[in-house]
Tab-separated table of C-alpha atoms and ligand atoms in Angstrom:
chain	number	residue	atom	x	y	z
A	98	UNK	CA	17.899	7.610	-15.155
A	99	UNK	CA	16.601	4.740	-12.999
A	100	UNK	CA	13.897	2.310	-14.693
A	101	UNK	CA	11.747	1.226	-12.561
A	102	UNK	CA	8.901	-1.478	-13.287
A	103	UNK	CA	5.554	-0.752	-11.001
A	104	UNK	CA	3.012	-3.475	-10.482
A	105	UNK	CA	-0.728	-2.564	-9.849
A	106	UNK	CA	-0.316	0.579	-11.815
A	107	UNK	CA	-4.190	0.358	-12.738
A	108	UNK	CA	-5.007	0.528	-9.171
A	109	UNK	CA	-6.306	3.182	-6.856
A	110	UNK	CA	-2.645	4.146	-5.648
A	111	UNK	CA	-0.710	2.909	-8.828
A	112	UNK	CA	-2.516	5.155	-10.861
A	113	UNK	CA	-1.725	7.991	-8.504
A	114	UNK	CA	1.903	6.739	-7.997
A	115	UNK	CA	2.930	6.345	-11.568
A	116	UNK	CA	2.435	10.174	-13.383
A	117	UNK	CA	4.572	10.869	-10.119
A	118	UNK	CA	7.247	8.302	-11.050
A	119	UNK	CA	7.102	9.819	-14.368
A	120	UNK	CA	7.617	13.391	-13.033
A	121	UNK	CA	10.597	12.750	-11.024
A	122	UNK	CA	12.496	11.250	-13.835
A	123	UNK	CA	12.208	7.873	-13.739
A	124	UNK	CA	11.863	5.690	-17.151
A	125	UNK	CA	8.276	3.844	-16.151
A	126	UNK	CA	6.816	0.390	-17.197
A	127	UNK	CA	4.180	-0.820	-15.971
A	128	UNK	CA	2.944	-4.474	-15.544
A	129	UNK	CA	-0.662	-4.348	-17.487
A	130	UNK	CA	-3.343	-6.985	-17.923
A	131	UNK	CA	-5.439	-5.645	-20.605
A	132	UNK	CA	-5.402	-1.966	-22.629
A	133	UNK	CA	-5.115	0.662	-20.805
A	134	UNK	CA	-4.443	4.652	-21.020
A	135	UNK	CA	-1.487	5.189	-19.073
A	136	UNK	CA	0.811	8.835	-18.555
A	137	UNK	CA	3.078	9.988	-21.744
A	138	UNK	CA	6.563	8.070	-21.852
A	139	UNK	CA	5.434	4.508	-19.816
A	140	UNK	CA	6.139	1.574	-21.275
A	141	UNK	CA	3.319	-0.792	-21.256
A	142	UNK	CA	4.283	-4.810	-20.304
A	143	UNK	CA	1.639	-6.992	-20.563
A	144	UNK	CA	2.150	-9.600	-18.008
A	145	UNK	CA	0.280	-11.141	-15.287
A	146	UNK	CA	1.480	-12.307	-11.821
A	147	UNK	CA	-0.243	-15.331	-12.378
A	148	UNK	CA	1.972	-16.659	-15.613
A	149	UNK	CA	5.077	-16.466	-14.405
A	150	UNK	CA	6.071	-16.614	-17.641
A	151	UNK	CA	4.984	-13.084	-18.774
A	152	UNK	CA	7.386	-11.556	-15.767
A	153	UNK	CA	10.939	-12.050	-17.958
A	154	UNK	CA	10.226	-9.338	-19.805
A	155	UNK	CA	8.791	-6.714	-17.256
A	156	UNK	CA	11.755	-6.903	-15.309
A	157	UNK	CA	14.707	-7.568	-17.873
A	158	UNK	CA	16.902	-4.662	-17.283
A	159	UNK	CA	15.135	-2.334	-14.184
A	160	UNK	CA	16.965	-1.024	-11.658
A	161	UNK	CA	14.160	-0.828	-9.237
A	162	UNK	CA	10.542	-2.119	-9.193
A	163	UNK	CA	7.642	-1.081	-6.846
A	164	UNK	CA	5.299	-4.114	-5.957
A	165	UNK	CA	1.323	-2.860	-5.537
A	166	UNK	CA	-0.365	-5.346	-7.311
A	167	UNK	CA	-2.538	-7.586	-4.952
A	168	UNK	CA	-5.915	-8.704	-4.429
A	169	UNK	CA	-8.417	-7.787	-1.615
A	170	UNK	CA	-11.199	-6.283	-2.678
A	171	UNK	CA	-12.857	-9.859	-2.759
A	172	UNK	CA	-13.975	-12.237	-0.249
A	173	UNK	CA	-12.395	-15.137	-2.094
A	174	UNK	CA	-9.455	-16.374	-0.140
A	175	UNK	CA	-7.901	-18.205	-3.043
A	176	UNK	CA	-7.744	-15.777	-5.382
A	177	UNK	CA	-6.281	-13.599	-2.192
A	178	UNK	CA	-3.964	-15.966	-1.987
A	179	UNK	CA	-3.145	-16.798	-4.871
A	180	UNK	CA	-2.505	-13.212	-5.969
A	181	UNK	CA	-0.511	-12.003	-2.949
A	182	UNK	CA	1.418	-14.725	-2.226
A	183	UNK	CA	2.209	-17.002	-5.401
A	184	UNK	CA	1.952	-14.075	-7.356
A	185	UNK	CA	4.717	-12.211	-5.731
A	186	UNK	CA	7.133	-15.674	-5.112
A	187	UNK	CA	6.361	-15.342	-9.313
A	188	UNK	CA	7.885	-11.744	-9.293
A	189	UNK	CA	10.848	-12.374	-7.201
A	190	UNK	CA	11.772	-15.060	-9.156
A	191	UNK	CA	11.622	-13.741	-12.165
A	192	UNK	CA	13.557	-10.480	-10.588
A	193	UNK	CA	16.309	-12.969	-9.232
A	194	UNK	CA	16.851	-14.563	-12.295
A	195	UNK	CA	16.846	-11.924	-14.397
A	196	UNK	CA	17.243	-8.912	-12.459
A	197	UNK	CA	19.468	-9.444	-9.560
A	198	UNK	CA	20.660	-6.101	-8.942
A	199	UNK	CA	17.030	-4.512	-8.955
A	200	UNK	CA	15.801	-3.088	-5.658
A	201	UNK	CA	12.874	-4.397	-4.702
A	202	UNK	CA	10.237	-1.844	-2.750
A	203	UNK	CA	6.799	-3.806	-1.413
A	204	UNK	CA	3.217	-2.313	-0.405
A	205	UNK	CA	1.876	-3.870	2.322
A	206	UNK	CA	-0.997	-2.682	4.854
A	207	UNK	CA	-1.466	-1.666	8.591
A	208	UNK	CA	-3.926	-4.371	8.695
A	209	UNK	CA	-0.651	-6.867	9.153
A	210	UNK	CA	-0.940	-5.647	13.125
A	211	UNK	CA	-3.089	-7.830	15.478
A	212	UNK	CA	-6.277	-5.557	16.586
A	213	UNK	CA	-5.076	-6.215	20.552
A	214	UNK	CA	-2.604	-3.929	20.389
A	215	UNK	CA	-1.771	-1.882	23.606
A	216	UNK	CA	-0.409	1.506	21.724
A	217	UNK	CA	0.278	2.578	17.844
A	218	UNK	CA	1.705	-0.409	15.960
A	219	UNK	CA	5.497	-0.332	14.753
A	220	UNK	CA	7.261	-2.288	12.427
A	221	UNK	CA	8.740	-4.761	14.976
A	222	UNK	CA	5.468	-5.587	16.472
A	223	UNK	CA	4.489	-9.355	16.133
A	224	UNK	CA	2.032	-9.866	13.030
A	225	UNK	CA	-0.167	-12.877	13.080
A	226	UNK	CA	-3.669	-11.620	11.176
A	227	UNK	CA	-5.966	-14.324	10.499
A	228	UNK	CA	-7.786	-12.337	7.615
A	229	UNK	CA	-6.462	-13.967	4.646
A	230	UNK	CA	-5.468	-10.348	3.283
A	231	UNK	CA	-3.475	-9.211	6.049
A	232	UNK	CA	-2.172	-13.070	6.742
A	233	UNK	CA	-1.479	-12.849	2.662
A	234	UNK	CA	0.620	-9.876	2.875
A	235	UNK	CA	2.498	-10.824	6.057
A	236	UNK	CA	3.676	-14.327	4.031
A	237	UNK	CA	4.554	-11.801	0.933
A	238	UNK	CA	7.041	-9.898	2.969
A	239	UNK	CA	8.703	-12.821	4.066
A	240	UNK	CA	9.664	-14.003	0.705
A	241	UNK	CA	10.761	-10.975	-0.137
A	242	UNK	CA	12.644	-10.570	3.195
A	243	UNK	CA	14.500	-13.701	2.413
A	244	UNK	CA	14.590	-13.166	-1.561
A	245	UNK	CA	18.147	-12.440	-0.863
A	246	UNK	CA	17.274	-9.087	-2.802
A	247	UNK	CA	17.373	-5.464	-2.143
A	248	UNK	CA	14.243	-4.973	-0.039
A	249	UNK	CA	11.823	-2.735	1.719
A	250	UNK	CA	8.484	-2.817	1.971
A	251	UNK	CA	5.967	-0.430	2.529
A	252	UNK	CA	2.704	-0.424	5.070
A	253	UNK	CA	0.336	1.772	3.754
A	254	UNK	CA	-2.450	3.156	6.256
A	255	UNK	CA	-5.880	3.700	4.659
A	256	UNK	CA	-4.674	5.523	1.586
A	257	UNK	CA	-7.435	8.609	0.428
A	258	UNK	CA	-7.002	11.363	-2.149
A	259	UNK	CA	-7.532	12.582	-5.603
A	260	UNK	CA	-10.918	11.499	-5.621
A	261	UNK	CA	-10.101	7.604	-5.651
A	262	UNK	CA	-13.464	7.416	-4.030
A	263	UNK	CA	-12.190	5.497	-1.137
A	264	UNK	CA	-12.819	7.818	1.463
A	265	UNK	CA	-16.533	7.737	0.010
A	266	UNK	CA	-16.495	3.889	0.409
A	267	UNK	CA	-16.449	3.885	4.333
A	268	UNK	CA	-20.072	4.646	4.410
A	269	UNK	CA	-20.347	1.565	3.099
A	270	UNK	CA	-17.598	-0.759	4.542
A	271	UNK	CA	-18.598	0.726	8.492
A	272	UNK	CA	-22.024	-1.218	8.619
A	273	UNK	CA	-20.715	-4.071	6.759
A	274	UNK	CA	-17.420	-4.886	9.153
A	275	UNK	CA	-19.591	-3.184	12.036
A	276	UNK	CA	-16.481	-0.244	12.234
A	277	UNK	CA	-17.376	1.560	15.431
A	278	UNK	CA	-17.794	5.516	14.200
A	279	UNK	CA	-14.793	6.209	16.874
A	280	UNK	CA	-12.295	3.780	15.356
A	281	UNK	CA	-9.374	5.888	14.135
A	282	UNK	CA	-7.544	4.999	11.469
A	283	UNK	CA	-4.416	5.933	10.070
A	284	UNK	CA	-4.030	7.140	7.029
A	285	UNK	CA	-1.786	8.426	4.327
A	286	UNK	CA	-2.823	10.797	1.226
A	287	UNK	CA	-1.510	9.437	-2.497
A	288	UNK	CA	1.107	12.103	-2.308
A	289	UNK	CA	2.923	11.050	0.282
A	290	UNK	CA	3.034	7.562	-0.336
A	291	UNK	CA	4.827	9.011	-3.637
A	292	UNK	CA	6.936	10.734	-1.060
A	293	UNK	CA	7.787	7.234	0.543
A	294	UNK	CA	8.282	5.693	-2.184
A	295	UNK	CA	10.716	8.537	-3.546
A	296	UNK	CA	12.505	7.742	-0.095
A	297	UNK	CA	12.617	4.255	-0.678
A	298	UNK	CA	13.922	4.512	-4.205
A	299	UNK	CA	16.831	6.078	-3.245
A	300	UNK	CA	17.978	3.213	-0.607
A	301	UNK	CA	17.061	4.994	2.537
A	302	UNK	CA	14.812	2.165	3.239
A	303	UNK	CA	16.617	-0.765	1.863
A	304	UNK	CA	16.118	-3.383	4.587
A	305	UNK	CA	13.296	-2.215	6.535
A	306	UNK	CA	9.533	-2.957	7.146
A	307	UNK	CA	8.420	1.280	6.971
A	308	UNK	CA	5.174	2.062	8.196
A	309	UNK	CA	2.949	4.966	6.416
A	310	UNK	CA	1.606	7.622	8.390
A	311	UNK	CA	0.295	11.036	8.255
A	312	UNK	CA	0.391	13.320	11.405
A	313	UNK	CA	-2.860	12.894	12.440
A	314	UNK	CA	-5.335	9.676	12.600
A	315	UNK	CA	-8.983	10.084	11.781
A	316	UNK	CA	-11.998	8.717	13.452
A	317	UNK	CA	-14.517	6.417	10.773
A	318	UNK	CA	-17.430	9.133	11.668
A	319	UNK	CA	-15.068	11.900	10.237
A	320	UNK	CA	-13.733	9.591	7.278
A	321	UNK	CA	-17.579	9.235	6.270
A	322	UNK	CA	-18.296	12.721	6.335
A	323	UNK	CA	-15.065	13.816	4.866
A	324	UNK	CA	-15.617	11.407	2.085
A	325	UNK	CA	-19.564	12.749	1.135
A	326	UNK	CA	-21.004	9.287	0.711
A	327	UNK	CA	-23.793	8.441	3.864
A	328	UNK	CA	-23.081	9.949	7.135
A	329	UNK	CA	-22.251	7.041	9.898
A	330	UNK	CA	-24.302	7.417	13.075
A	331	UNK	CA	-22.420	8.236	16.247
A	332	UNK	CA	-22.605	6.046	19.023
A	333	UNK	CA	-21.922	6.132	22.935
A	334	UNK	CA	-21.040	2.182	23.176
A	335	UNK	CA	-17.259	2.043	24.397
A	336	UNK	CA	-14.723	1.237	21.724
A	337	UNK	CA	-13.589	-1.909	22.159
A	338	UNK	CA	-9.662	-1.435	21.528
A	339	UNK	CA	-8.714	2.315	20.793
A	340	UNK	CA	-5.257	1.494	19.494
A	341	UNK	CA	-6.596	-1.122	16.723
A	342	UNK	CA	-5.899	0.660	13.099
A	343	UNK	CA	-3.142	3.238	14.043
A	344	UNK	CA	-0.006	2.854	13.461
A	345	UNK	CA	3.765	4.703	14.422
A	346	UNK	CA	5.255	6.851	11.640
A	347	UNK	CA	8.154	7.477	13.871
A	348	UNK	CA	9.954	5.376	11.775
A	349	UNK	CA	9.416	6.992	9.001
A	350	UNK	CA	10.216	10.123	9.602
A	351	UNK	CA	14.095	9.133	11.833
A	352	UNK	CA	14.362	8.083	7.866
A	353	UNK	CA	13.628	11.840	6.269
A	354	UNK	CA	9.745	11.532	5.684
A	355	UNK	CA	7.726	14.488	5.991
A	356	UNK	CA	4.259	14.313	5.258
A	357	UNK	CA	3.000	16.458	2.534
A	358	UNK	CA	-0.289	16.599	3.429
A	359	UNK	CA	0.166	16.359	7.177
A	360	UNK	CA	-3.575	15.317	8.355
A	361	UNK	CA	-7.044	14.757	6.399
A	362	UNK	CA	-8.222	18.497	6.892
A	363	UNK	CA	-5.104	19.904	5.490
A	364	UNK	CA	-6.470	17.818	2.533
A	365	UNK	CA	-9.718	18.699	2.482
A	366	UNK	CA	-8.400	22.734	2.670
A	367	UNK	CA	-6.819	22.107	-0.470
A	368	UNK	CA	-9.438	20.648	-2.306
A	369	UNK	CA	-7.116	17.050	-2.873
A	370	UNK	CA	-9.513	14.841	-1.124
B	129	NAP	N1	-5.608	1.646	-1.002
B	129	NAP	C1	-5.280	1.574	0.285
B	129	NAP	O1	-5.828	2.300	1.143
B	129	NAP	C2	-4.212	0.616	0.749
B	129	NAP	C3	-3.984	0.498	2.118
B	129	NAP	C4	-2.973	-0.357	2.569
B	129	NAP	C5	-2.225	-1.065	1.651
B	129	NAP	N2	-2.479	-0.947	0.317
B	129	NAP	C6	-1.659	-1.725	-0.615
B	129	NAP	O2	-1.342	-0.913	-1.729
B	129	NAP	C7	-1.346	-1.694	-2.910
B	129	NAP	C8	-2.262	-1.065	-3.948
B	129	NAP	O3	-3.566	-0.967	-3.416
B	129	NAP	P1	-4.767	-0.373	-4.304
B	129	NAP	O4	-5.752	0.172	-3.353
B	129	NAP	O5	-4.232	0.476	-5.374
B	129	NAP	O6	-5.353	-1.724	-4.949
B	129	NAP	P2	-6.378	-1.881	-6.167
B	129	NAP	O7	-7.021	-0.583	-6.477
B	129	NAP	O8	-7.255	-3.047	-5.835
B	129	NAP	O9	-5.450	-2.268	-7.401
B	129	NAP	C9	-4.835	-3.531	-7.466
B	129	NAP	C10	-3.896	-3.568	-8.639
B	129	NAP	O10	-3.252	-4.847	-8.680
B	129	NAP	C11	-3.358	-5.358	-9.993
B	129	NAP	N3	-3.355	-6.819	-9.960
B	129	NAP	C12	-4.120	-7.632	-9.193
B	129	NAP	N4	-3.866	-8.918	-9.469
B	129	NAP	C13	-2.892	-8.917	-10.433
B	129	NAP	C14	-2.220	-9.932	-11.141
B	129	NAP	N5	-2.476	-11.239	-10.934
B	129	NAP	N6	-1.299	-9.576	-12.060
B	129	NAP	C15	-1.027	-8.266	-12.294
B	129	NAP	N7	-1.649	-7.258	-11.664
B	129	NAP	C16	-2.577	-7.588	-10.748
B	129	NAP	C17	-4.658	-4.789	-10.525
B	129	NAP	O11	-4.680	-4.877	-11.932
B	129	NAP	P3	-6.040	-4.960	-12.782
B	129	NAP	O12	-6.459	-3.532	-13.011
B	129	NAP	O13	-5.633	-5.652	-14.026
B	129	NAP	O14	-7.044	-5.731	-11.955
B	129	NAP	C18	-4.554	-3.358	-10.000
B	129	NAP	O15	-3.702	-2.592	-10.814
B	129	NAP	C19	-1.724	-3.119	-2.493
B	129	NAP	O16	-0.549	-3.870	-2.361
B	129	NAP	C20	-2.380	-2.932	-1.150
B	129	NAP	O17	-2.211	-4.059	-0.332
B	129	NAP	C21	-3.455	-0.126	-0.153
């Protein structure tokens, strides 16, 4: 049995990620800042990636622990920052000192890739964001890169499902970041970034940047109406880079990924949205 520590486990994908972790076996902690309800047979660590500190304990003894927790919901830099950056360094320490064997396996995002891109983004592509998110996470995977540890990390696409309410949110986020309604995003349910992570787990990954796809990307109209929150209105004004937001799962799947839920619709058919 593998025990795996998972950061972020109160978040929209943790808490999707971890009763899957559970179900395939794995002995679970999770990194917790406060009381919460969490699935039958996880251990709860209270810890906080701020106070380094707390950390010994999460990680004293795990074979394997998946990295979520991060900050960008906010428009304070700092605390972006400070989460995503000093807040991992505080992880890997703690896992180097006192968990050197554990394999390390890192969520990052498709927003790491620069919005000029000329076709789907891969994992090679040169990353230079200047949103302090994206620009956060990029810096993240470079520690961990050369953390000397056993490493992969993860870029999610925009991650929808189980009624996380995210899909919802676009009606929302489009005015505010002036999305055009025919940006296409990629995008990955919460069961297969379990399926990813499963892959990862098991080493297939170790040593790799992976990026997250499903088979087919999704326009922001369609991710709005999908979603049932306020329709977006169309619009006839030309997009002003059609490859910004979608990424190559190529990668992915040379490794063994196959999509569970292979586009948005499939999704929707099955009542998972
Ligand atoms: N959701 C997506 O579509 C998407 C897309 C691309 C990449 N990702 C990546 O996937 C990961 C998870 O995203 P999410 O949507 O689940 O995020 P989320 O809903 O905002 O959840 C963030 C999680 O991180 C925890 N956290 C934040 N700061 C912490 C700290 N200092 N110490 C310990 N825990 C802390 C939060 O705990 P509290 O509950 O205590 O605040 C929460 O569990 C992130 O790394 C994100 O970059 C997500």
């Amino acid at each position: 049995m593998t025990t795996i520590l998972l950061t972020g486990s109160t978040g929209l994908v943790g808490s999707r990620l971890l009763p899957r972790l559970v179900a395939a076996g794995h002995d679970c902690r999770a990194l917790v800042r406060r009381d919460t309800e969490l699935p039958d047979g996880v251990t709860a660590v209270r810890g906080d990636l701020d106070e380094p500190a707390s950390l010994r304990a999460a990680v004293e003894g795990v074979d394997a622990v998946v990295h979520l927790a991060a900050l960008f919901r906010t428009t304070d830099e700092a605390a972006i920052w400070q989460a995503n950056l000093d807040g991992t360094r505080h992880l890997l320490e703690a896992v180097s000192t006192h968990a050197p064997g554990a394999r390390v396996v890192m969520a990052s995002t498709g927003n790491v890739y620069d919005a000029t891109a000329i076709r789907p983004s891969r994992e090679d592509d040169a990353c230079s964001p200047g949103a302090a998110y994206p620009a956060s996470k990029v810096a993240a995977e470079t520690l961990l890169r050369e953390s000397g540890l056993t490493w992969s990390i993860l870029r999610l696409p925009f991650v929808y499902g189980e009624g996380d309410g995210h899909l919802a949110s676009i009606s929302a986020l489009a005015p505010r970041f002036g999305l055009h309604p025919a940006h296409t995003y990629s995008v990955a349910h919460h069961r297969d970034v379990a399926g990813l992570v499963h892959l990862a787990l098991s080493g297939v990954t170790d040593g790799r940047i992976v990026n997250l796809t499903d088979d087919a990307p999704v326009t922001v109209w369609e991710m709005a109406r999908l979603g049932g929150g306020d329709p977006v209105d169309g619009s006839a004004a030309p997009l002003e880079n059609p490859w910004s937001g979608r990424m190559d799962g190529s990668l992915a799947r040379e490794l063994g990924f196959r999509p569970e839920v292979p586009t948005i619709h499939a999704a929707a058919a099955a009542g998972i949205l």
